Each structure stands twice: as structure tokens, then as C-alpha cells.
PDB file of C-alpha atoms in Angstrom:
ATOM      1  CA  MET A  16     -60.786 147.099 225.312  1.00 64.00           C
ATOM      2  CA  ALA A  17     -59.388 148.223 228.569  1.00 75.00           C
ATOM      3  CA  LYS A  18     -56.126 147.897 229.597  1.00 83.00           C
ATOM      4  CA  PHE A  19     -54.243 145.235 232.550  1.00 81.00           C
ATOM      5  CA  LYS A  20     -53.135 146.708 235.529  1.00 83.00           C
ATOM      6  CA  TYR A  21     -51.219 144.024 237.384  1.00 82.00           C
ATOM      7  CA  LYS A  22     -52.113 145.073 241.288  1.00 84.00           C
ATOM      8  CA  PHE A  23     -49.503 143.291 242.655  1.00 84.00           C
ATOM      9  CA  ASP A  24     -47.151 145.183 240.257  1.00 87.00           C
ATOM     10  CA  THR A  25     -44.870 147.137 242.759  1.00 89.00           C
ATOM     11  CA  ILE A  26     -44.768 144.080 245.338  1.00 89.00           C
ATOM     12  CA  LYS A  27     -43.311 141.784 241.861  1.00 88.00           C
ATOM     13  CA  SER A  28     -41.316 144.820 240.902  1.00 91.00           C
ATOM     14  CA  ILE A  29     -39.668 145.254 244.908  1.00 93.00           C
ATOM     15  CA  LYS A  30     -39.188 141.395 245.034  1.00 91.00           C
ATOM     16  CA  GLU A  31     -37.280 141.930 241.853  1.00 92.00           C
ATOM     17  CA  ARG A  32     -35.057 144.700 243.430  1.00 95.00           C
ATOM     18  CA  PHE A  33     -34.151 142.314 246.508  1.00 93.00           C
ATOM     19  CA  GLU A  34     -33.081 139.310 243.968  1.00 93.00           C
ATOM     20  CA  LYS A  35     -30.769 141.184 241.922  1.00 95.00           C
ATOM     21  CA  ILE A  36     -28.732 142.796 245.417  1.00 95.00           C
ATOM     22  CA  VAL A  37     -28.808 138.960 246.409  1.00 95.00           C
ATOM     23  CA  MET A  38     -26.862 138.568 242.617  1.00 95.00           C
ATOM     24  CA  LYS A  39     -24.887 141.301 243.372  1.00 96.00           C
ATOM     25  CA  GLU A  40     -24.038 140.525 247.104  1.00 96.00           C
ATOM     26  CA  LEU A  41     -23.443 136.814 245.722  1.00 96.00           C
ATOM     27  CA  SER A  42     -20.766 138.541 242.738  1.00 96.00           C
ATOM     28  CA  ILE A  43     -19.081 140.554 245.667  1.00 97.00           C
ATOM     29  CA  ILE A  44     -18.559 137.468 247.671  1.00 96.00           C
ATOM     30  CA  ASN A  45     -17.521 134.836 244.251  1.00 96.00           C
ATOM     31  CA  LEU A  46     -15.209 138.438 243.350  1.00 97.00           C
ATOM     32  CA  GLU A  47     -13.017 138.128 246.985  1.00 97.00           C
ATOM     33  CA  ILE A  48     -13.425 134.383 247.024  1.00 96.00           C
ATOM     34  CA  GLU A  49     -10.830 134.402 243.509  1.00 97.00           C
ATOM     35  CA  ARG A  50      -9.386 137.049 245.016  1.00 97.00           C
ATOM     36  CA  ILE A  51      -8.488 135.090 248.231  1.00 96.00           C
ATOM     37  CA  LYS A  52      -7.557 131.820 245.932  1.00 96.00           C
ATOM     38  CA  ASN A  53      -5.290 134.243 243.578  1.00 97.00           C
ATOM     39  CA  GLU A  54      -3.064 135.251 247.245  1.00 96.00           C
ATOM     40  CA  ILE A  55      -3.588 131.683 248.427  1.00 96.00           C
ATOM     41  CA  GLU A  56      -1.961 130.803 244.407  1.00 97.00           C
ATOM     42  CA  ASN A  57       0.491 134.217 245.588  1.00 96.00           C
ATOM     43  CA  LEU A  58       1.971 133.288 248.923  1.00 95.00           C
ATOM     44  CA  LYS A  59       2.237 129.250 247.242  1.00 94.00           C
ATOM     45  CA  LEU A  60       4.643 130.527 244.650  1.00 95.00           C
ATOM     46  CA  GLU A  61       6.820 132.903 246.472  1.00 92.00           C
ATOM     47  CA  LEU A  62       6.534 129.733 248.951  1.00 91.00           C
ATOM     48  CA  ARG A  63       8.746 127.195 246.750  1.00 92.00           C
ATOM     49  CA  GLU A  64      10.843 130.180 245.443  1.00 89.00           C
ATOM     50  CA  THR A  65      12.353 130.440 249.534  1.00 85.00           C
ATOM     51  CA  LYS A  66      12.133 126.564 249.401  1.00 84.00           C
ATOM     52  CA  LEU A  67      14.381 126.220 246.181  1.00 85.00           C
ATOM     53  CA  LYS A  68      15.978 129.870 247.619  1.00 81.00           C
ATOM     54  CA  LYS A  69      17.406 127.930 250.882  1.00 79.00           C
ATOM     55  CA  LEU A  70      18.471 124.454 249.117  1.00 78.00           C
ATOM     56  CA  SER A  71      20.447 126.498 245.484  1.00 79.00           C
ATOM     57  CA  ASN A  72      22.759 127.747 247.394  1.00 71.00           C
ATOM     58  CA  ASN A  73      26.331 125.743 248.192  1.00 73.00           C
ATOM     59  CA  THR A  74      27.334 127.564 251.271  1.00 76.00           C
ATOM     60  CA  ILE A  75      24.831 129.493 253.373  1.00 77.00           C
ATOM     61  CA  LYS A  76      24.728 131.373 257.214  1.00 82.00           C
ATOM     62  CA  ILE A  77      22.636 130.015 259.834  1.00 83.00           C
ATOM     63  CA  ASN A  78      21.350 133.515 259.478  1.00 86.00           C
ATOM     64  CA  ASP A  79      20.495 132.763 256.169  1.00 82.00           C
ATOM     65  CA  LEU A  80      18.993 129.373 257.262  1.00 82.00           C
ATOM     66  CA  GLN A  81      17.154 131.446 260.107  1.00 87.00           C
ATOM     67  CA  PHE A  82      15.637 133.655 258.113  1.00 87.00           C
ATOM     68  CA  TYR A  83      14.195 131.363 255.681  1.00 85.00           C
ATOM     69  CA  ALA A  84      13.027 128.754 258.709  1.00 87.00           C
ATOM     70  CA  LYS A  85      11.001 131.857 259.698  1.00 92.00           C
ATOM     71  CA  HIS A  86       9.910 133.422 256.342  1.00 90.00           C
ATOM     72  CA  GLU A  87       8.946 129.784 255.998  1.00 91.00           C
ATOM     73  CA  ASN A  88       6.628 129.834 258.740  1.00 94.00           C
ATOM     74  CA  TYR A  89       5.227 133.117 258.781  1.00 94.00           C
ATOM     75  CA  LEU A  90       4.110 132.199 254.746  1.00 94.00           C
ATOM     76  CA  ASP A  91       1.949 128.759 256.145  1.00 94.00           C
ATOM     77  CA  ARG A  92       0.336 130.847 258.605  1.00 96.00           C
ATOM     78  CA  GLN A  93      -0.566 133.412 255.986  1.00 96.00           C
ATOM     79  CA  ILE A  94      -2.320 130.376 253.505  1.00 95.00           C
ATOM     80  CA  SER A  95      -4.021 128.559 257.121  1.00 96.00           C
ATOM     81  CA  LEU A  96      -5.618 132.011 258.156  1.00 97.00           C
ATOM     82  CA  LEU A  97      -6.494 132.199 254.136  1.00 96.00           C
ATOM     83  CA  ARG A  98      -7.643 129.305 254.048  1.00 96.00           C
ATOM     84  CA  LYS A  99      -9.807 130.323 256.943  1.00 97.00           C
ATOM     85  CA  GLU A 100     -11.049 133.365 255.603  1.00 96.00           C
ATOM     86  CA  LEU A 101     -12.113 130.924 252.769  1.00 96.00           C
ATOM     87  CA  SER A 102     -13.587 128.803 253.830  1.00 97.00           C
ATOM     88  CA  LYS A 103     -15.975 131.500 255.730  1.00 96.00           C
ATOM     89  CA  LYS A 104     -16.448 132.407 252.586  1.00 96.00           C
ATOM     90  CA  ASN A 105     -17.705 130.011 251.275  1.00 96.00           C
ATOM     91  CA  ILE A 106     -20.479 129.598 253.996  1.00 97.00           C
ATOM     92  CA  GLU A 107     -21.285 132.382 253.535  1.00 96.00           C
ATOM     93  CA  LYS A 108     -21.480 132.030 249.398  1.00 96.00           C
ATOM     94  CA  ASP A 109     -23.497 128.857 250.354  1.00 96.00           C
ATOM     95  CA  LYS A 110     -25.654 131.369 252.390  1.00 96.00           C
ATOM     96  CA  LYS A 111     -25.977 133.350 249.678  1.00 95.00           C
ATOM     97  CA  LEU A 112     -27.511 130.745 247.755  1.00 96.00           C
ATOM     98  CA  LYS A 113     -29.912 129.639 249.560  1.00 96.00           C
ATOM     99  CA  GLU A 114     -31.958 133.598 249.768  1.00 95.00           C
ATOM    100  CA  LEU A 115     -30.746 133.951 246.376  1.00 94.00           C
ATOM    101  CA  ILE A 116     -32.977 130.763 245.294  1.00 95.00           C
ATOM    102  CA  LYS A 117     -35.715 131.710 248.142  1.00 94.00           C
ATOM    103  CA  LYS A 118     -35.977 135.559 246.013  1.00 93.00           C
ATOM    104  CA  SER A 119     -35.942 134.071 242.898  1.00 93.00           C
ATOM    105  CA  LYS A 120     -39.304 131.961 243.875  1.00 94.00           C
ATOM    106  CA  GLU A 121     -40.624 134.581 245.646  1.00 92.00           C
ATOM    107  CA  THR A 122     -40.112 136.878 242.329  1.00 92.00           C
ATOM    108  CA  LYS A 123     -41.453 132.692 240.443  1.00 93.00           C
ATOM    109  CA  THR A 124     -44.603 133.012 241.993  1.00 92.00           C
ATOM    110  CA  PHE A 125     -45.564 137.472 241.535  1.00 89.00           C
ATOM    111  CA  GLU A 126     -44.762 136.014 237.543  1.00 91.00           C
ATOM    112  CA  MET A 127     -47.069 133.452 237.782  1.00 93.00           C
ATOM    113  CA  LEU A 128     -49.809 134.830 239.509  1.00 92.00           C
ATOM    114  CA  GLU A 129     -49.569 137.874 236.870  1.00 91.00           C
ATOM    115  CA  GLU A 130     -49.955 135.043 234.452  1.00 93.00           C
ATOM    116  CA  LYS A 131     -52.679 134.263 236.011  1.00 93.00           C
ATOM    117  CA  HIS A 132     -54.496 137.252 236.563  1.00 91.00           C
ATOM    118  CA  LYS A 133     -53.387 138.392 232.832  1.00 91.00           C
ATOM    119  CA  MET A 134     -55.590 135.121 231.289  1.00 93.00           C
ATOM    120  CA  GLU A 135     -58.567 135.989 233.995  1.00 93.00           C
ATOM    121  CA  PHE A 136     -58.717 139.530 232.315  1.00 91.00           C
ATOM    122  CA  PHE A 137     -57.943 137.964 228.777  1.00 91.00           C
ATOM    123  CA  LYS A 138     -60.877 136.224 229.446  1.00 93.00           C
ATOM    124  CA  THR A 139     -63.655 138.482 230.757  1.00 92.00           C
ATOM    125  CA  GLN A 140     -62.672 140.925 228.172  1.00 92.00           C
ATOM    126  CA  ASP A 141     -63.225 138.218 225.202  1.00 91.00           C
ATOM    127  CA  LYS A 142     -67.086 137.463 227.332  1.00 92.00           C
ATOM    128  CA  LEU A 143     -67.444 141.590 227.431  1.00 90.00           C
ATOM    129  CA  GLU A 144     -66.563 141.653 223.746  1.00 91.00           C
ATOM    130  CA  GLN A 145     -68.814 138.671 222.795  1.00 91.00           C
ATOM    131  CA  ILE A 146     -72.005 140.139 225.300  1.00 91.00           C
ATOM    132  CA  GLU A 147     -71.492 143.261 223.162  1.00 90.00           C
ATOM    133  CA  LEU A 148     -71.385 141.498 219.189  1.00 88.00           C
ATOM    134  CA  ASP A 149     -74.160 139.690 220.255  1.00 87.00           C
ATOM    135  CA  GLU A 150     -76.349 143.003 221.444  1.00 88.00           C
ATOM    136  CA  ILE A 151     -75.307 144.486 218.414  1.00 87.00           C
ATOM    137  CA  ALA A 152     -76.265 141.050 216.375  1.00 86.00           C
ATOM    138  CA  VAL A 153     -79.350 141.187 218.093  1.00 86.00           C
ATOM    139  CA  LYS A 154     -80.346 144.970 217.432  1.00 84.00           C
ATOM    140  CA  GLU A 155     -79.222 144.200 213.561  1.00 83.00           C
ATOM    141  CA  PHE A 156     -81.961 141.425 213.344  1.00 80.00           C
ATOM    142  CA  ASN A 157     -84.817 142.654 214.717  1.00 81.00           C
ATOM    143  CA  ARG A 158     -84.615 145.543 211.805  1.00 70.00           C
TER     144      ARG A 158
END
């Protein structure tokens, strides 16, 4: 019996590699999103601590009050910058998800095509075997 050889095997493997590359890029983007979220949370904690320090002191100097106000403004700006970056990363993530869906569909298409070719191959192999068996049976009958 002959061995099944899928003629689009190289294309299928290339499509699978592209899919894995997109998956890797998506995971990197997800890690960056998590990093940004952690940074935002850390800055929020620092902002709360700064406000608590400002409120906890009974006597506070004007210089310290100005420092706390400037520090709070700085932290607010950093948080807003990180939120903008987070929204950009989410948009990038959506694009990569769409690309991943497209690559997955391409891969599935080639897998389904391979299954179809495999079924046709086995049908033709079964027919050839049946013909050989019929020929053997006819020869045996004629003896």
C-alpha cells in the first residue's frame, strides 16, 4: 500500500508557523498590557500615600505642600500617559486577535483540505486493492 503524501504540506506548515508567530506577538502584547496595568496600580498607590502623608501632618510647611501638590500632578500625568498607552496596546491587541483569527482560519482550511485529500487517497487505495483481489479471485476460479 502506498504512503499518503499531502501535496500542500509545506504550505500548511508555513501557515502554522505564521499562526504561532502571531500567537507569540499576542502574548507579548498581553504581557505589556499587564505591565502597564501594574504600573498604573503602583502609581495610584503612591498617589494615595502622598495624599495621606499630606493629610497626616498636623503642621506642614508651604514648601512641603507645594511639593506634594506637584508630586500629585506628576503622578496624575503619569497615570494618564499610561492609560493612553494602555488604550493603544488594547487596539494593537484587537488587531492581533483579528490577524490570529485569520491565520487560524487559513490553517484550518489546509487541515480540512488535507483530510479531504486523505479520504480520497484511501478510497482510491481501497479501489485498487479491491481490483487486485478481484483479479486474484478470477485467476483462482479459472484454475
